[in-house]
């Protein structure tokens, strides 16, 4: 297969598959943590903040009875958040079979997980698959349309090639109803590229994360003619060690438009916190999660290094064009 750029350096299909496998193996190998291990994590407050961000997105956009598609659902860390939103149906897909197994265990309620809880009130379908390769409209023809799709901390894994990025957006677009919502959180390319340019070499970071770009980007110039396949290695202490790809936001936005999405908003995590911590219900949620500091600062209980790592991410909300059915 040819890519539209006809670029000889462009990742070949096999290489892309190998990278996808690498990502899958990485996440599959990450075992479930006990509550004690989780609390001892050097990024526990960052994890709490990220859970708060996802909860806010879900509370803002999920409606009672919604059919939900969770792309790259991982171990099902958001199941409880969806349950609180009283959704009607849930489909979760992830490339890592180890994660899907954990997700199934969590859904069935027989894990020693975070808390003993009653069963989830919605039916769920959990599947292992590559969301950026497979035609999900075919696989999920009987489950569609969905009211809301979520892709949390994972859409950037589709940006290795144009074909995969397109498949990701085409899948979501084909499965959402008109007026349906697509929410997600992913690395903020503007922040990462700014930090790369400020760095002396091709690596930068702090005590909780580092990012290393490949030698091919030693001039630190990103050609707008090649917006896919800009790879870096991301290490987040106690969480991630993976090849990842830059998602230039303007390209993401215009590609999304091609697939009938309009942008509702996009916000860096710092801005997101600042904005939604103005609302008492979300302040209360932050307090319950244990990430609310004692001052007036957005940083809450995060260390300075965790707060800087939070700055690497942004959230987006897209809406599928069209009017929802009246009935
Ligand atoms: N969304 C979950 C959450 O917020 O807790 C998991 C986030 S984790 C940082 C990234 C997830 O993306 C992993 O579970 C990984 O297996 C999944 N992933 C990466 N590439 C994928 C692909 N091509 N198809 C499906 N899932 C993928």
Tab-separated table of C-alpha atoms and ligand atoms in Angstrom:
chain	number	residue	atom	x	y	z
A	1	UNK	CA	0.000	0.000	0.000
A	2	UNK	CA	1.114	3.519	-0.713
A	3	UNK	CA	0.672	6.400	1.605
A	4	UNK	CA	-0.600	9.626	0.118
A	5	UNK	CA	2.670	11.443	0.712
A	6	UNK	CA	4.756	9.053	-1.378
A	7	UNK	CA	7.540	9.635	1.099
A	8	UNK	CA	10.285	7.006	1.043
A	9	UNK	CA	11.007	7.502	4.732
A	10	UNK	CA	7.415	7.011	5.663
A	11	UNK	CA	6.825	4.068	7.957
A	12	UNK	CA	6.128	0.889	6.070
A	13	UNK	CA	3.101	-1.139	7.068
A	14	UNK	CA	5.181	-3.850	8.738
A	15	UNK	CA	7.038	-1.334	10.867
A	16	UNK	CA	3.744	0.250	11.858
A	17	UNK	CA	2.407	-3.151	12.898
A	18	UNK	CA	5.522	-3.800	14.951
A	19	UNK	CA	5.098	-0.511	16.768
A	20	UNK	CA	1.412	-1.209	17.423
A	21	UNK	CA	2.459	-4.585	18.832
A	22	UNK	CA	5.075	-2.895	20.994
A	23	UNK	CA	2.439	-0.573	22.415
A	24	UNK	CA	0.078	-3.528	22.995
A	25	UNK	CA	2.808	-5.582	24.705
A	26	UNK	CA	3.735	-2.663	26.909
A	27	UNK	CA	0.193	-2.151	28.184
A	28	UNK	CA	-0.556	-5.882	28.400
A	29	UNK	CA	2.455	-6.403	30.634
A	30	UNK	CA	1.391	-3.756	33.122
A	31	UNK	CA	-0.182	-5.669	35.969
A	32	UNK	CA	-2.983	-4.398	38.146
A	33	UNK	CA	-1.722	-2.510	41.147
A	34	UNK	CA	-3.018	-3.015	44.655
A	35	UNK	CA	-4.487	0.001	46.379
A	36	UNK	CA	-1.314	0.305	48.465
A	37	UNK	CA	0.949	0.194	45.393
A	38	UNK	CA	-1.222	2.799	43.705
A	39	UNK	CA	-1.068	5.183	46.644
A	40	UNK	CA	2.734	4.796	46.767
A	41	UNK	CA	3.139	5.727	43.088
A	42	UNK	CA	5.324	8.802	42.413
A	43	UNK	CA	2.582	10.057	40.108
A	44	UNK	CA	-0.434	9.236	42.270
A	45	UNK	CA	-1.623	12.853	42.289
A	46	UNK	CA	-1.194	13.152	38.522
A	47	UNK	CA	-3.260	9.963	38.129
A	48	UNK	CA	-5.932	11.482	40.358
A	49	UNK	CA	-5.914	14.685	38.328
A	50	UNK	CA	-6.260	12.724	35.084
A	51	UNK	CA	-9.162	10.787	36.568
A	52	UNK	CA	-10.745	14.093	37.547
A	53	UNK	CA	-10.350	15.421	33.979
A	54	UNK	CA	-11.954	12.278	32.524
A	55	UNK	CA	-14.775	12.422	35.094
A	56	UNK	CA	-15.460	16.068	34.269
A	57	UNK	CA	-15.612	15.291	30.535
A	58	UNK	CA	-17.985	12.397	31.199
A	59	UNK	CA	-20.193	14.403	33.555
A	60	UNK	CA	-20.336	17.267	31.078
A	61	UNK	CA	-21.293	15.177	28.053
A	62	UNK	CA	-22.755	11.778	29.009
A	63	UNK	CA	-26.515	11.501	29.365
A	64	UNK	CA	-28.567	8.917	31.207
A	65	UNK	CA	-29.137	5.882	28.979
A	66	UNK	CA	-26.347	6.722	26.514
A	67	UNK	CA	-24.671	4.037	24.412
A	68	UNK	CA	-20.928	4.524	24.967
A	69	UNK	CA	-17.967	3.481	22.839
A	70	UNK	CA	-14.697	3.517	24.802
A	71	UNK	CA	-11.804	3.276	22.334
A	72	UNK	CA	-8.573	2.033	23.935
A	73	UNK	CA	-10.473	1.453	27.177
A	74	UNK	CA	-7.472	-0.155	28.892
A	75	UNK	CA	-8.266	-1.950	32.150
A	76	UNK	CA	-11.639	-0.252	32.398
A	77	UNK	CA	-10.536	2.492	34.758
A	78	UNK	CA	-13.444	4.623	33.548
A	79	UNK	CA	-16.216	2.023	34.087
A	80	UNK	CA	-17.190	3.545	37.440
A	81	UNK	CA	-17.247	7.036	35.934
A	82	UNK	CA	-19.660	5.848	33.235
A	83	UNK	CA	-21.760	4.039	35.817
A	84	UNK	CA	-22.141	7.270	37.775
A	85	UNK	CA	-23.411	8.897	34.569
A	86	UNK	CA	-26.084	6.131	34.407
A	87	UNK	CA	-25.283	5.118	30.856
A	88	UNK	CA	-27.328	2.405	29.157
A	89	UNK	CA	-24.717	0.415	27.239
A	90	UNK	CA	-20.924	0.230	27.019
A	91	UNK	CA	-18.545	-1.148	24.408
A	92	UNK	CA	-14.847	-1.138	25.295
A	93	UNK	CA	-12.074	-2.056	22.879
A	94	UNK	CA	-8.335	-2.225	23.478
A	95	UNK	CA	-5.398	-3.642	21.566
A	96	UNK	CA	-3.811	-5.103	24.726
A	97	UNK	CA	-5.420	-8.441	25.563
A	98	UNK	CA	-4.002	-8.329	29.108
A	99	UNK	CA	-5.799	-5.026	29.675
A	100	UNK	CA	-9.087	-6.332	28.250
A	101	UNK	CA	-8.847	-9.334	30.588
A	102	UNK	CA	-8.397	-6.975	33.554
A	103	UNK	CA	-11.268	-4.867	32.262
A	104	UNK	CA	-13.519	-7.926	32.087
A	105	UNK	CA	-12.550	-8.908	35.631
A	106	UNK	CA	-13.312	-5.425	36.853
A	107	UNK	CA	-16.649	-5.358	35.040
A	108	UNK	CA	-17.619	-8.733	36.492
A	109	UNK	CA	-16.741	-7.437	39.921
A	110	UNK	CA	-14.615	-10.366	41.070
A	111	UNK	CA	-11.320	-8.526	41.403
A	112	UNK	CA	-9.874	-7.259	44.657
A	113	UNK	CA	-10.082	-3.966	42.913
A	114	UNK	CA	-10.029	-0.497	44.340
A	115	UNK	CA	-13.295	-1.086	46.089
A	116	UNK	CA	-15.770	-3.876	46.517
A	117	UNK	CA	-18.785	-2.717	44.656
A	118	UNK	CA	-22.052	-3.816	43.303
A	119	UNK	CA	-22.314	-4.891	39.685
A	120	UNK	CA	-22.428	-2.251	37.013
A	121	UNK	CA	-25.925	-1.314	36.006
A	122	UNK	CA	-25.282	-1.355	32.264
A	123	UNK	CA	-24.566	-4.273	29.897
A	124	UNK	CA	-21.114	-4.202	28.334
A	125	UNK	CA	-19.244	-5.730	25.440
A	126	UNK	CA	-15.449	-5.876	25.823
A	127	UNK	CA	-13.201	-6.708	22.907
A	128	UNK	CA	-9.550	-6.930	22.009
A	129	UNK	CA	-8.642	-5.216	18.738
A	130	UNK	CA	-6.665	-2.512	16.995
A	131	UNK	CA	-9.051	0.463	16.841
A	132	UNK	CA	-6.857	2.206	14.279
A	133	UNK	CA	-6.680	-0.717	11.860
A	134	UNK	CA	-9.974	-2.597	12.046
A	135	UNK	CA	-13.175	-1.433	10.331
A	136	UNK	CA	-15.146	-1.044	13.549
A	137	UNK	CA	-18.283	-0.021	11.683
A	138	UNK	CA	-18.447	-3.616	10.433
A	139	UNK	CA	-17.560	-5.255	13.748
A	140	UNK	CA	-20.012	-3.103	15.702
A	141	UNK	CA	-22.761	-2.809	13.101
A	142	UNK	CA	-25.308	-4.288	15.532
A	143	UNK	CA	-24.228	-2.068	18.439
A	144	UNK	CA	-24.262	1.267	16.591
A	145	UNK	CA	-25.169	4.049	16.679
A	146	UNK	CA	-23.447	5.302	19.812
A	147	UNK	CA	-24.321	8.540	21.583
A	148	UNK	CA	-20.831	9.203	22.848
A	149	UNK	CA	-17.330	7.963	22.099
A	150	UNK	CA	-14.370	8.396	24.427
A	151	UNK	CA	-10.704	7.885	23.610
A	152	UNK	CA	-8.616	8.693	26.678
A	153	UNK	CA	-4.828	8.985	26.530
A	154	UNK	CA	-4.667	6.861	23.383
A	155	UNK	CA	-5.572	8.679	20.167
A	156	UNK	CA	-1.937	9.634	19.569
A	157	UNK	CA	-1.149	5.950	18.966
A	158	UNK	CA	-3.113	6.305	15.733
A	159	UNK	CA	-0.890	9.069	14.406
A	160	UNK	CA	1.913	6.764	13.187
A	161	UNK	CA	0.520	6.865	9.649
A	162	UNK	CA	-2.116	8.817	7.807
A	163	UNK	CA	-4.027	5.588	7.114
A	164	UNK	CA	-4.310	4.802	10.837
A	165	UNK	CA	-5.242	8.345	11.831
A	166	UNK	CA	-7.952	8.277	9.167
A	167	UNK	CA	-9.177	4.863	10.268
A	168	UNK	CA	-9.483	6.121	13.846
A	169	UNK	CA	-11.613	9.105	12.841
A	170	UNK	CA	-13.596	7.186	10.221
A	171	UNK	CA	-14.444	4.523	12.829
A	172	UNK	CA	-15.696	7.035	15.362
A	173	UNK	CA	-17.582	9.038	12.752
A	174	UNK	CA	-19.306	5.970	11.304
A	175	UNK	CA	-20.384	4.709	14.723
A	176	UNK	CA	-21.679	7.917	16.298
A	177	UNK	CA	-25.209	9.122	15.714
A	178	UNK	CA	-25.695	12.586	14.195
A	179	UNK	CA	-25.041	15.115	16.972
A	180	UNK	CA	-23.072	12.458	18.898
A	181	UNK	CA	-20.089	13.476	20.999
A	182	UNK	CA	-16.426	12.431	20.781
A	183	UNK	CA	-14.363	13.221	23.902
A	184	UNK	CA	-10.680	12.544	24.452
A	185	UNK	CA	-7.417	13.443	26.084
A	186	UNK	CA	-4.076	13.228	24.280
A	187	UNK	CA	-0.608	14.790	24.337
A	188	UNK	CA	-0.522	18.495	23.499
A	189	UNK	CA	1.773	18.726	20.468
A	190	UNK	CA	2.317	22.460	20.923
A	191	UNK	CA	3.682	21.983	24.423
A	192	UNK	CA	5.863	19.021	23.459
A	193	UNK	CA	7.379	20.761	20.438
A	194	UNK	CA	8.001	23.951	22.417
A	195	UNK	CA	9.793	21.939	25.105
A	196	UNK	CA	11.827	20.090	22.471
A	197	UNK	CA	12.965	23.383	20.930
A	198	UNK	CA	13.927	24.729	24.353
A	199	UNK	CA	15.872	21.557	25.193
A	200	UNK	CA	19.577	21.284	24.474
A	201	UNK	CA	19.392	17.904	22.805
A	202	UNK	CA	16.537	15.677	21.731
A	203	UNK	CA	15.574	14.641	25.266
A	204	UNK	CA	13.820	16.588	27.981
A	205	UNK	CA	11.811	15.861	31.097
A	206	UNK	CA	11.907	15.885	34.879
A	207	UNK	CA	11.799	13.396	37.751
A	208	UNK	CA	8.490	11.834	36.622
A	209	UNK	CA	8.753	11.794	32.832
A	210	UNK	CA	11.089	12.066	29.880
A	211	UNK	CA	10.540	12.394	26.152
A	212	UNK	CA	13.172	11.499	23.566
A	213	UNK	CA	12.890	12.290	19.898
A	214	UNK	CA	14.582	10.234	17.191
A	215	UNK	CA	17.787	11.432	15.563
A	216	UNK	CA	15.861	12.162	12.339
A	217	UNK	CA	14.360	15.185	14.078
A	218	UNK	CA	17.706	16.612	15.108
A	219	UNK	CA	16.910	19.816	13.216
A	220	UNK	CA	13.725	20.008	15.341
A	221	UNK	CA	11.803	21.000	12.242
A	222	UNK	CA	8.459	19.387	11.559
A	223	UNK	CA	7.433	19.520	7.979
A	224	UNK	CA	3.806	20.418	7.549
A	225	UNK	CA	3.928	18.186	4.458
A	226	UNK	CA	4.525	15.250	6.794
A	227	UNK	CA	2.124	15.562	9.695
A	228	UNK	CA	2.054	11.842	10.547
A	229	UNK	CA	4.721	9.501	11.907
A	230	UNK	CA	6.703	11.949	14.035
A	231	UNK	CA	7.768	9.475	16.666
A	232	UNK	CA	9.178	9.967	20.156
A	233	UNK	CA	9.672	7.719	23.141
A	234	UNK	CA	7.632	8.626	26.170
A	235	UNK	CA	8.523	7.512	29.661
A	236	UNK	CA	6.173	8.311	32.519
A	237	UNK	CA	7.364	6.996	35.857
A	238	UNK	CA	5.277	4.025	36.980
A	239	UNK	CA	2.976	4.249	33.954
A	240	UNK	CA	4.224	4.437	30.371
A	241	UNK	CA	7.267	3.464	28.305
A	242	UNK	CA	6.182	3.595	24.714
A	243	UNK	CA	6.727	4.819	21.187
A	244	UNK	CA	4.234	7.653	20.633
A	245	UNK	CA	3.443	10.067	17.830
A	246	UNK	CA	2.964	13.814	17.644
A	247	UNK	CA	-0.597	14.858	16.763
A	248	UNK	CA	-0.382	18.397	15.321
A	249	UNK	CA	-3.613	19.929	16.507
A	250	UNK	CA	-4.454	21.882	13.352
A	251	UNK	CA	-4.083	18.691	11.295
A	252	UNK	CA	-6.221	16.767	13.780
A	253	UNK	CA	-8.907	19.427	13.608
A	254	UNK	CA	-9.026	19.593	9.814
A	255	UNK	CA	-8.932	15.801	9.432
A	256	UNK	CA	-11.768	15.543	11.969
A	257	UNK	CA	-13.739	18.041	9.879
A	258	UNK	CA	-13.315	15.760	6.875
A	259	UNK	CA	-15.059	13.082	8.933
A	260	UNK	CA	-17.975	15.348	9.822
A	261	UNK	CA	-16.826	16.545	13.216
A	262	UNK	CA	-16.966	20.090	14.490
A	263	UNK	CA	-14.758	21.207	17.326
A	264	UNK	CA	-16.620	22.058	20.530
A	265	UNK	CA	-13.442	22.836	22.459
A	266	UNK	CA	-9.831	21.847	22.995
A	267	UNK	CA	-7.984	22.777	26.166
A	268	UNK	CA	-4.601	22.064	27.642
A	269	UNK	CA	-4.933	20.281	31.018
A	270	UNK	CA	-3.740	23.352	32.943
A	271	UNK	CA	-6.381	25.490	31.295
A	272	UNK	CA	-8.952	22.727	31.766
A	273	UNK	CA	-8.310	22.585	35.512
A	274	UNK	CA	-8.406	26.364	35.813
A	275	UNK	CA	-11.703	26.564	33.990
A	276	UNK	CA	-13.618	23.706	35.612
A	277	UNK	CA	-12.354	24.301	39.140
A	278	UNK	CA	-14.610	27.353	39.041
A	279	UNK	CA	-17.558	24.980	39.409
A	280	UNK	CA	-18.358	23.815	42.941
A	281	UNK	CA	-19.407	20.302	41.885
A	282	UNK	CA	-16.033	19.733	40.226
A	283	UNK	CA	-14.138	21.189	43.203
A	284	UNK	CA	-16.003	18.686	45.355
A	285	UNK	CA	-15.062	15.894	42.932
A	286	UNK	CA	-11.389	16.925	43.137
A	287	UNK	CA	-11.653	16.820	46.921
A	288	UNK	CA	-13.185	13.334	46.837
A	289	UNK	CA	-10.396	12.119	44.558
A	290	UNK	CA	-7.827	13.500	46.979
A	291	UNK	CA	-6.132	15.909	44.570
A	292	UNK	CA	-7.414	19.158	46.058
A	293	UNK	CA	-4.640	21.211	47.644
A	294	UNK	CA	-5.138	23.535	50.570
A	295	UNK	CA	-4.393	26.754	48.698
A	296	UNK	CA	-6.076	28.414	45.776
A	297	UNK	CA	-3.666	26.962	43.268
A	298	UNK	CA	-4.819	24.794	40.382
A	299	UNK	CA	-1.830	22.521	41.038
A	300	UNK	CA	-3.628	21.032	44.055
A	301	UNK	CA	-1.699	18.187	45.671
A	302	UNK	CA	0.482	17.569	42.577
A	303	UNK	CA	4.234	17.992	42.917
A	304	UNK	CA	5.781	20.619	40.625
A	305	UNK	CA	7.094	17.825	38.389
A	306	UNK	CA	3.696	16.117	38.195
A	307	UNK	CA	2.061	19.450	37.397
A	308	UNK	CA	4.562	19.954	34.556
A	309	UNK	CA	3.759	16.443	33.263
A	310	UNK	CA	0.033	17.323	33.379
A	311	UNK	CA	0.839	20.236	31.058
A	312	UNK	CA	1.830	17.724	28.356
A	313	UNK	CA	-1.838	16.819	27.777
A	314	UNK	CA	-4.927	18.390	26.305
A	315	UNK	CA	-8.579	17.404	26.130
A	316	UNK	CA	-10.903	17.797	23.198
A	317	UNK	CA	-14.618	17.583	22.521
A	318	UNK	CA	-15.908	17.077	18.977
A	319	UNK	CA	-19.494	16.855	17.809
A	320	UNK	CA	-20.647	14.771	14.857
A	321	UNK	CA	-22.588	16.962	12.463
A	322	UNK	CA	-26.292	16.558	11.988
A	323	UNK	CA	-29.412	16.602	14.100
A	324	UNK	CA	-30.211	13.752	16.443
A	325	UNK	CA	-33.345	11.754	15.597
A	326	UNK	CA	-36.456	13.173	17.201
A	327	UNK	CA	-37.743	9.818	18.501
B	1	LIG	N1	-8.221	4.830	28.099
B	1	LIG	C1	-7.636	4.143	29.247
B	1	LIG	C2	-7.576	5.068	30.433
B	1	LIG	O1	-7.740	6.274	30.266
B	1	LIG	O2	-7.361	4.576	31.552
B	1	LIG	C3	-6.239	3.584	28.923
B	1	LIG	C4	-5.200	4.598	28.593
B	1	LIG	S1	-3.566	3.902	28.312
B	1	LIG	C5	-2.538	5.294	28.607
B	1	LIG	C6	-3.491	3.765	26.546
B	1	LIG	C7	-4.279	2.584	26.033
B	1	LIG	O3	-4.330	2.635	24.603
B	1	LIG	C8	-3.676	1.239	26.393
B	1	LIG	O4	-4.622	0.456	27.077
B	1	LIG	C9	-3.313	0.648	25.034
B	1	LIG	O5	-3.362	-0.758	24.990
B	1	LIG	C10	-4.342	1.311	24.132
B	1	LIG	N2	-4.033	1.303	22.699
B	1	LIG	C11	-2.904	1.728	22.101
B	1	LIG	N3	-2.980	1.547	20.763
B	1	LIG	C12	-4.199	1.007	20.513
B	1	LIG	C13	-4.865	0.582	19.337
B	1	LIG	N4	-4.263	0.675	18.152
B	1	LIG	N5	-6.126	0.069	19.434
B	1	LIG	C14	-6.711	-0.050	20.654
B	1	LIG	N6	-6.128	0.319	21.799
B	1	LIG	C15	-4.880	0.852	21.749
